[in-house]
Amino acid sequence: MSENIRNSIVPPEVMKKTFEFSEKMRLLNEERRTSLGREMCAYVLTFGCQQNEADSEKIAGMARNMGYKIVDAPEKADLIMVNTCAVREHAEKKALSTIGQFKHLKANNRDLMIGVCGCMVTQEHRREEIKMRYPYVDFIFGTSSLHRFPELLYEKTVKGKRLFCPEENEYLVAEGLGIERESSYRAWVSIMYGCNNFCSYCIVPYVRGRERSRRMEDIVSEVKELARQGYKDITLLGQNVNSYAKDSGLGYDFADLIARLAKIEGDFKLHFMTSHPKDASRKLIDTIAENDKIAKHFHLPMQSGSDAVLREMNRRYDRAQYLETVRYMREKIPDITLTTDIIVGFPGETEEDFEATLEMLRVVKFDMIYSFIYSPRKGTPAADKKDQVTEKVKSERFSRLLELQNAISLSKNEPLVGKTVKVLCDGVSKNNSELYSGRTEGNKIVFFSGEANDEGKYLDIKIDRAEAFALYGNKI
Ligand code: 5AD
Ligand code: SF4
């Protein structure tokens, strides 16, 4: 049954409390600043996906509103927030070991506050682990309690007792928390939260709750403001953006939302992620084709090319349906950049299943793939399957997958040599200080010799060399 979108918003009286705690904390920090003779500083560390990046910008925004200056190193901070990920074991291990390293900072600064939030600590067993084995962590809150951050920080600061915020009864949307954006030209805009799909390998529905969408008017005003500020790349985020507003019963959908956003004035491109193939409708593809402001890039996670594996994954599409979506997309938008996610070594995946995935890569010819070795997630159906693939087979398949895709990516990039592409410049490259880097509309990385002031601008770059994962060229 569809519920009204208004019911999925954190009630105003709860938000009022959030703002009151934020103000109390700000006053406290002002006193501390006067007595210490320096600013109070906060450091926010993020693991995981873009949704977590976006949440961290809200955490930083709330910290700023509470009087903290945002700094780029934990050593400089009076408050450290770790926003964790649970999608694969590797991400959890990294977060735990980083939290472990913060212990010595606490030894140097007894007033340092450490908060842990995000997907990892939304799981009961990880919450317990932090409670027992990381006694210097001051407070924890899960993904449903982002708006409780000021309250937890204030209460812990004033009363000194460690706080483990229980999950809310319902996962709701909190508006107006404040955002401290990392970039002045690329912005994330969450349009929905949670997931209803329960793919059998995935922890997300358990740690981010059911789908709930933001109101269209809230998204429109956020994007209008970003466009007014001169943002160039605006990425709409959700676990499955294609089912935007399906929970609302208001009669509009994701295609209607992007068509509306594409009417906003300004020199920007709209991107979106992630999409589920079962919901990638013709209406959506037509909308992308018809609107110049929508980037000609589709990230459509396929996960596997084997129908048997797709069934076991509970993906609710098969190879034929996936191929039909790609065919229609390329018919309507011939120059679309197509990217995907692939999992290798899902339980029960046979050599034939894996070869079916390789064959799909050869047929579809994705521009880029993001590939992952299957990681069993406690509490998901796939983790209990008896026929787990051995680590050796998983890593051997992973290498074969990459080898094939490298050749395909190169063959997709080579035709761009001699052509001029529009690039949004990200400034001096992090890996090579001689070069500048930027991204095309399809998110391909381009290196070129740039100049100070280029960062954040659209540039025309003539490509003179192509590699599998990068293009090289010069400004024209
Ligand atoms: N193991 C490996 N990869 C996973 N993903 C999600 N869950 C798992 C898991 N348990 C991958 C999927 C998804 C991407 C964000 O992460 O490919 O699309
Ligand atoms: Fe996970 Fe599937 Fe939901 Fe994506 S659609 S978040 S893979 S359950």
mmCIF file with all atom_site columns, C-alpha atoms in Angstrom, residues 9-118:
data_model
loop_
_atom_site.group_PDB
_atom_site.id
_atom_site.type_symbol
_atom_site.label_atom_id
_atom_site.label_alt_id
_atom_site.label_comp_id
_atom_site.label_asym_id
_atom_site.label_entity_id
_atom_site.label_seq_id
_atom_site.pdbx_PDB_ins_code
_atom_site.Cartn_x
_atom_site.Cartn_y
_atom_site.Cartn_z
_atom_site.occupancy
_atom_site.B_iso_or_equiv
_atom_site.pdbx_formal_charge
_atom_site.auth_seq_id
_atom_site.auth_comp_id
_atom_site.auth_asym_id
_atom_site.auth_atom_id
_atom_site.pdbx_PDB_model_num
ATOM 1   C CA . ILE A 1 9   ? 9.265  13.140 7.154  1.00 0.00 ? 9   ILE A CA 1
ATOM 2   C CA . VAL A 1 10  ? 10.768 13.487 10.647 1.00 0.00 ? 10  VAL A CA 1
ATOM 3   C CA . PRO A 1 11  ? 8.027  15.336 12.588 1.00 0.00 ? 11  PRO A CA 1
ATOM 4   C CA . PRO A 1 12  ? 8.630  19.093 13.106 1.00 0.00 ? 12  PRO A CA 1
ATOM 5   C CA . GLU A 1 13  ? 8.656  18.728 16.916 1.00 0.00 ? 13  GLU A CA 1
ATOM 6   C CA . VAL A 1 14  ? 11.571 16.251 16.652 1.00 0.00 ? 14  VAL A CA 1
ATOM 7   C CA . MET A 1 15  ? 13.467 18.541 14.265 1.00 0.00 ? 15  MET A CA 1
ATOM 8   C CA . LYS A 1 16  ? 12.840 21.444 16.651 1.00 0.00 ? 16  LYS A CA 1
ATOM 9   C CA . LYS A 1 17  ? 14.615 19.466 19.397 1.00 0.00 ? 17  LYS A CA 1
ATOM 10  C CA . THR A 1 18  ? 17.513 18.804 17.007 1.00 0.00 ? 18  THR A CA 1
ATOM 11  C CA . PHE A 1 19  ? 17.906 22.538 16.340 1.00 0.00 ? 19  PHE A CA 1
ATOM 12  C CA . GLU A 1 20  ? 17.674 23.305 20.068 1.00 0.00 ? 20  GLU A CA 1
ATOM 13  C CA . PHE A 1 21  ? 20.463 20.833 20.902 1.00 0.00 ? 21  PHE A CA 1
ATOM 14  C CA . SER A 1 22  ? 22.513 22.223 18.041 1.00 0.00 ? 22  SER A CA 1
ATOM 15  C CA . GLU A 1 23  ? 22.166 25.731 19.460 1.00 0.00 ? 23  GLU A CA 1
ATOM 16  C CA . LYS A 1 24  ? 23.069 24.571 23.001 1.00 0.00 ? 24  LYS A CA 1
ATOM 17  C CA . MET A 1 25  ? 26.176 22.889 21.634 1.00 0.00 ? 25  MET A CA 1
ATOM 18  C CA . ARG A 1 26  ? 27.088 26.018 19.689 1.00 0.00 ? 26  ARG A CA 1
ATOM 19  C CA . LEU A 1 27  ? 26.872 28.146 22.832 1.00 0.00 ? 27  LEU A CA 1
ATOM 20  C CA . LEU A 1 28  ? 28.995 25.638 24.722 1.00 0.00 ? 28  LEU A CA 1
ATOM 21  C CA . ASN A 1 29  ? 31.608 25.697 21.949 1.00 0.00 ? 29  ASN A CA 1
ATOM 22  C CA . GLU A 1 30  ? 31.613 29.478 21.981 1.00 0.00 ? 30  GLU A CA 1
ATOM 23  C CA . GLU A 1 31  ? 32.474 29.411 25.691 1.00 0.00 ? 31  GLU A CA 1
ATOM 24  C CA . ARG A 1 32  ? 35.200 26.844 25.053 1.00 0.00 ? 32  ARG A CA 1
ATOM 25  C CA . ARG A 1 33  ? 36.598 28.924 22.229 1.00 0.00 ? 33  ARG A CA 1
ATOM 26  C CA . THR A 1 34  ? 36.838 31.946 24.489 1.00 0.00 ? 34  THR A CA 1
ATOM 27  C CA . SER A 1 35  ? 38.477 30.024 27.321 1.00 0.00 ? 35  SER A CA 1
ATOM 28  C CA . LEU A 1 36  ? 40.875 28.047 25.061 1.00 0.00 ? 36  LEU A CA 1
ATOM 29  C CA . GLY A 1 37  ? 41.614 30.971 22.776 1.00 0.00 ? 37  GLY A CA 1
ATOM 30  C CA . ARG A 1 38  ? 41.160 28.837 19.644 1.00 0.00 ? 38  ARG A CA 1
ATOM 31  C CA . GLU A 1 39  ? 38.463 27.433 17.374 1.00 0.00 ? 39  GLU A CA 1
ATOM 32  C CA . MET A 1 40  ? 36.828 24.076 18.079 1.00 0.00 ? 40  MET A CA 1
ATOM 33  C CA . CYS A 1 41  ? 37.575 21.741 15.166 1.00 0.00 ? 41  CYS A CA 1
ATOM 34  C CA . ALA A 1 42  ? 35.811 18.714 13.659 1.00 0.00 ? 42  ALA A CA 1
ATOM 35  C CA . TYR A 1 43  ? 37.062 16.029 11.298 1.00 0.00 ? 43  TYR A CA 1
ATOM 36  C CA . VAL A 1 44  ? 34.652 13.806 9.342  1.00 0.00 ? 44  VAL A CA 1
ATOM 37  C CA . LEU A 1 45  ? 35.920 10.569 7.811  1.00 0.00 ? 45  LEU A CA 1
ATOM 38  C CA . THR A 1 46  ? 33.807 8.711  5.274  1.00 0.00 ? 46  THR A CA 1
ATOM 39  C CA . PHE A 1 47  ? 33.861 5.104  4.096  1.00 0.00 ? 47  PHE A CA 1
ATOM 40  C CA . GLY A 1 48  ? 31.704 3.713  1.307  1.00 0.00 ? 48  GLY A CA 1
ATOM 41  C CA . CYS A 1 49  ? 29.379 5.006  -1.347 1.00 0.00 ? 49  CYS A CA 1
ATOM 42  C CA . GLN A 1 50  ? 28.228 8.433  -2.519 1.00 0.00 ? 50  GLN A CA 1
ATOM 43  C CA . GLN A 1 51  ? 25.196 8.219  -0.259 1.00 0.00 ? 51  GLN A CA 1
ATOM 44  C CA . ASN A 1 52  ? 27.603 8.108  2.663  1.00 0.00 ? 52  ASN A CA 1
ATOM 45  C CA . GLU A 1 53  ? 29.566 11.037 1.192  1.00 0.00 ? 53  GLU A CA 1
ATOM 46  C CA . ALA A 1 54  ? 26.307 12.965 1.067  1.00 0.00 ? 54  ALA A CA 1
ATOM 47  C CA . ASP A 1 55  ? 25.428 12.008 4.651  1.00 0.00 ? 55  ASP A CA 1
ATOM 48  C CA . SER A 1 56  ? 28.907 13.100 5.762  1.00 0.00 ? 56  SER A CA 1
ATOM 49  C CA . GLU A 1 57  ? 28.337 16.512 4.198  1.00 0.00 ? 57  GLU A CA 1
ATOM 50  C CA . LYS A 1 58  ? 25.254 16.750 6.400  1.00 0.00 ? 58  LYS A CA 1
ATOM 51  C CA . ILE A 1 59  ? 27.245 15.668 9.466  1.00 0.00 ? 59  ILE A CA 1
ATOM 52  C CA . ALA A 1 60  ? 29.860 18.313 8.637  1.00 0.00 ? 60  ALA A CA 1
ATOM 53  C CA . GLY A 1 61  ? 27.049 20.843 8.086  1.00 0.00 ? 61  GLY A CA 1
ATOM 54  C CA . MET A 1 62  ? 25.564 20.063 11.493 1.00 0.00 ? 62  MET A CA 1
ATOM 55  C CA . ALA A 1 63  ? 29.037 20.267 13.086 1.00 0.00 ? 63  ALA A CA 1
ATOM 56  C CA . ARG A 1 64  ? 29.588 23.668 11.434 1.00 0.00 ? 64  ARG A CA 1
ATOM 57  C CA . ASN A 1 65  ? 26.226 24.862 12.785 1.00 0.00 ? 65  ASN A CA 1
ATOM 58  C CA . MET A 1 66  ? 27.367 23.741 16.232 1.00 0.00 ? 66  MET A CA 1
ATOM 59  C CA . GLY A 1 67  ? 30.391 26.011 15.993 1.00 0.00 ? 67  GLY A CA 1
ATOM 60  C CA . TYR A 1 68  ? 33.053 23.622 14.715 1.00 0.00 ? 68  TYR A CA 1
ATOM 61  C CA . LYS A 1 69  ? 35.531 24.488 12.024 1.00 0.00 ? 69  LYS A CA 1
ATOM 62  C CA . ILE A 1 70  ? 35.876 21.535 9.615  1.00 0.00 ? 70  ILE A CA 1
ATOM 63  C CA . VAL A 1 71  ? 39.495 20.367 9.374  1.00 0.00 ? 71  VAL A CA 1
ATOM 64  C CA . ASP A 1 72  ? 41.264 17.861 7.154  1.00 0.00 ? 72  ASP A CA 1
ATOM 65  C CA . ALA A 1 73  ? 43.213 15.807 9.725  1.00 0.00 ? 73  ALA A CA 1
ATOM 66  C CA . PRO A 1 74  ? 42.124 13.884 12.827 1.00 0.00 ? 74  PRO A CA 1
ATOM 67  C CA . GLU A 1 75  ? 45.104 15.209 14.828 1.00 0.00 ? 75  GLU A CA 1
ATOM 68  C CA . LYS A 1 76  ? 43.713 18.742 14.601 1.00 0.00 ? 76  LYS A CA 1
ATOM 69  C CA . ALA A 1 77  ? 40.215 17.793 15.758 1.00 0.00 ? 77  ALA A CA 1
ATOM 70  C CA . ASP A 1 78  ? 38.205 18.113 18.974 1.00 0.00 ? 78  ASP A CA 1
ATOM 71  C CA . LEU A 1 79  ? 35.477 16.013 17.397 1.00 0.00 ? 79  LEU A CA 1
ATOM 72  C CA . ILE A 1 80  ? 36.051 13.037 15.071 1.00 0.00 ? 80  ILE A CA 1
ATOM 73  C CA . MET A 1 81  ? 33.105 11.524 13.241 1.00 0.00 ? 81  MET A CA 1
ATOM 74  C CA . VAL A 1 82  ? 33.552 8.209  11.407 1.00 0.00 ? 82  VAL A CA 1
ATOM 75  C CA . ASN A 1 83  ? 30.810 7.456  8.888  1.00 0.00 ? 83  ASN A CA 1
ATOM 76  C CA . THR A 1 84  ? 31.048 3.730  8.180  1.00 0.00 ? 84  THR A CA 1
ATOM 77  C CA . CYS A 1 85  ? 30.069 1.346  5.376  1.00 0.00 ? 85  CYS A CA 1
ATOM 78  C CA . ALA A 1 86  ? 28.873 -2.286 5.576  1.00 0.00 ? 86  ALA A CA 1
ATOM 79  C CA . VAL A 1 87  ? 28.566 -3.324 1.939  1.00 0.00 ? 87  VAL A CA 1
ATOM 80  C CA . ARG A 1 88  ? 31.646 -5.580 1.988  1.00 0.00 ? 88  ARG A CA 1
ATOM 81  C CA . GLU A 1 89  ? 33.819 -6.977 4.760  1.00 0.00 ? 89  GLU A CA 1
ATOM 82  C CA . HIS A 1 90  ? 36.828 -5.016 3.535  1.00 0.00 ? 90  HIS A CA 1
ATOM 83  C CA . ALA A 1 91  ? 35.062 -1.695 4.200  1.00 0.00 ? 91  ALA A CA 1
ATOM 84  C CA . GLU A 1 92  ? 34.177 -2.775 7.735  1.00 0.00 ? 92  GLU A CA 1
ATOM 85  C CA . LYS A 1 93  ? 37.717 -3.925 8.510  1.00 0.00 ? 93  LYS A CA 1
ATOM 86  C CA . LYS A 1 94  ? 39.150 -0.644 7.266  1.00 0.00 ? 94  LYS A CA 1
ATOM 87  C CA . ALA A 1 95  ? 36.748 1.376  9.417  1.00 0.00 ? 95  ALA A CA 1
ATOM 88  C CA . LEU A 1 96  ? 37.483 -0.714 12.523 1.00 0.00 ? 96  LEU A CA 1
ATOM 89  C CA . SER A 1 97  ? 41.228 -0.443 12.098 1.00 0.00 ? 97  SER A CA 1
ATOM 90  C CA . THR A 1 98  ? 40.991 3.323  11.569 1.00 0.00 ? 98  THR A CA 1
ATOM 91  C CA . ILE A 1 99  ? 38.861 3.712  14.683 1.00 0.00 ? 99  ILE A CA 1
ATOM 92  C CA . GLY A 1 100 ? 41.556 1.662  16.455 1.00 0.00 ? 100 GLY A CA 1
ATOM 93  C CA . GLN A 1 101 ? 44.174 4.175  15.400 1.00 0.00 ? 101 GLN A CA 1
ATOM 94  C CA . PHE A 1 102 ? 42.235 7.042  16.966 1.00 0.00 ? 102 PHE A CA 1
ATOM 95  C CA . LYS A 1 103 ? 42.791 5.594  20.451 1.00 0.00 ? 103 LYS A CA 1
ATOM 96  C CA . HIS A 1 104 ? 46.162 7.307  20.839 1.00 0.00 ? 104 HIS A CA 1
ATOM 97  C CA . LEU A 1 105 ? 44.661 10.687 19.862 1.00 0.00 ? 105 LEU A CA 1
ATOM 98  C CA . LYS A 1 106 ? 42.304 10.346 22.781 1.00 0.00 ? 106 LYS A CA 1
ATOM 99  C CA . ALA A 1 107 ? 45.292 9.695  25.029 1.00 0.00 ? 107 ALA A CA 1
ATOM 100 C CA . ASN A 1 108 ? 46.733 13.077 23.960 1.00 0.00 ? 108 ASN A CA 1
ATOM 101 C CA . ASN A 1 109 ? 43.493 15.017 24.169 1.00 0.00 ? 109 ASN A CA 1
ATOM 102 C CA . ARG A 1 110 ? 41.121 13.895 26.906 1.00 0.00 ? 110 ARG A CA 1
ATOM 103 C CA . ASP A 1 111 ? 38.370 16.187 25.654 1.00 0.00 ? 111 ASP A CA 1
ATOM 104 C CA . LEU A 1 112 ? 38.407 14.677 22.166 1.00 0.00 ? 112 LEU A CA 1
ATOM 105 C CA . MET A 1 113 ? 34.988 13.277 21.191 1.00 0.00 ? 113 MET A CA 1
ATOM 106 C CA . ILE A 1 114 ? 34.734 10.305 18.843 1.00 0.00 ? 114 ILE A CA 1
ATOM 107 C CA . GLY A 1 115 ? 31.407 9.453  17.223 1.00 0.00 ? 115 GLY A CA 1
ATOM 108 C CA . VAL A 1 116 ? 30.759 6.517  14.905 1.00 0.00 ? 116 VAL A CA 1
ATOM 109 C CA . CYS A 1 117 ? 27.766 6.394  12.585 1.00 0.00 ? 117 CYS A CA 1
ATOM 110 C CA . GLY A 1 118 ? 26.597 4.897  9.289  1.00 0.00 ? 118 GLY A CA 1
#
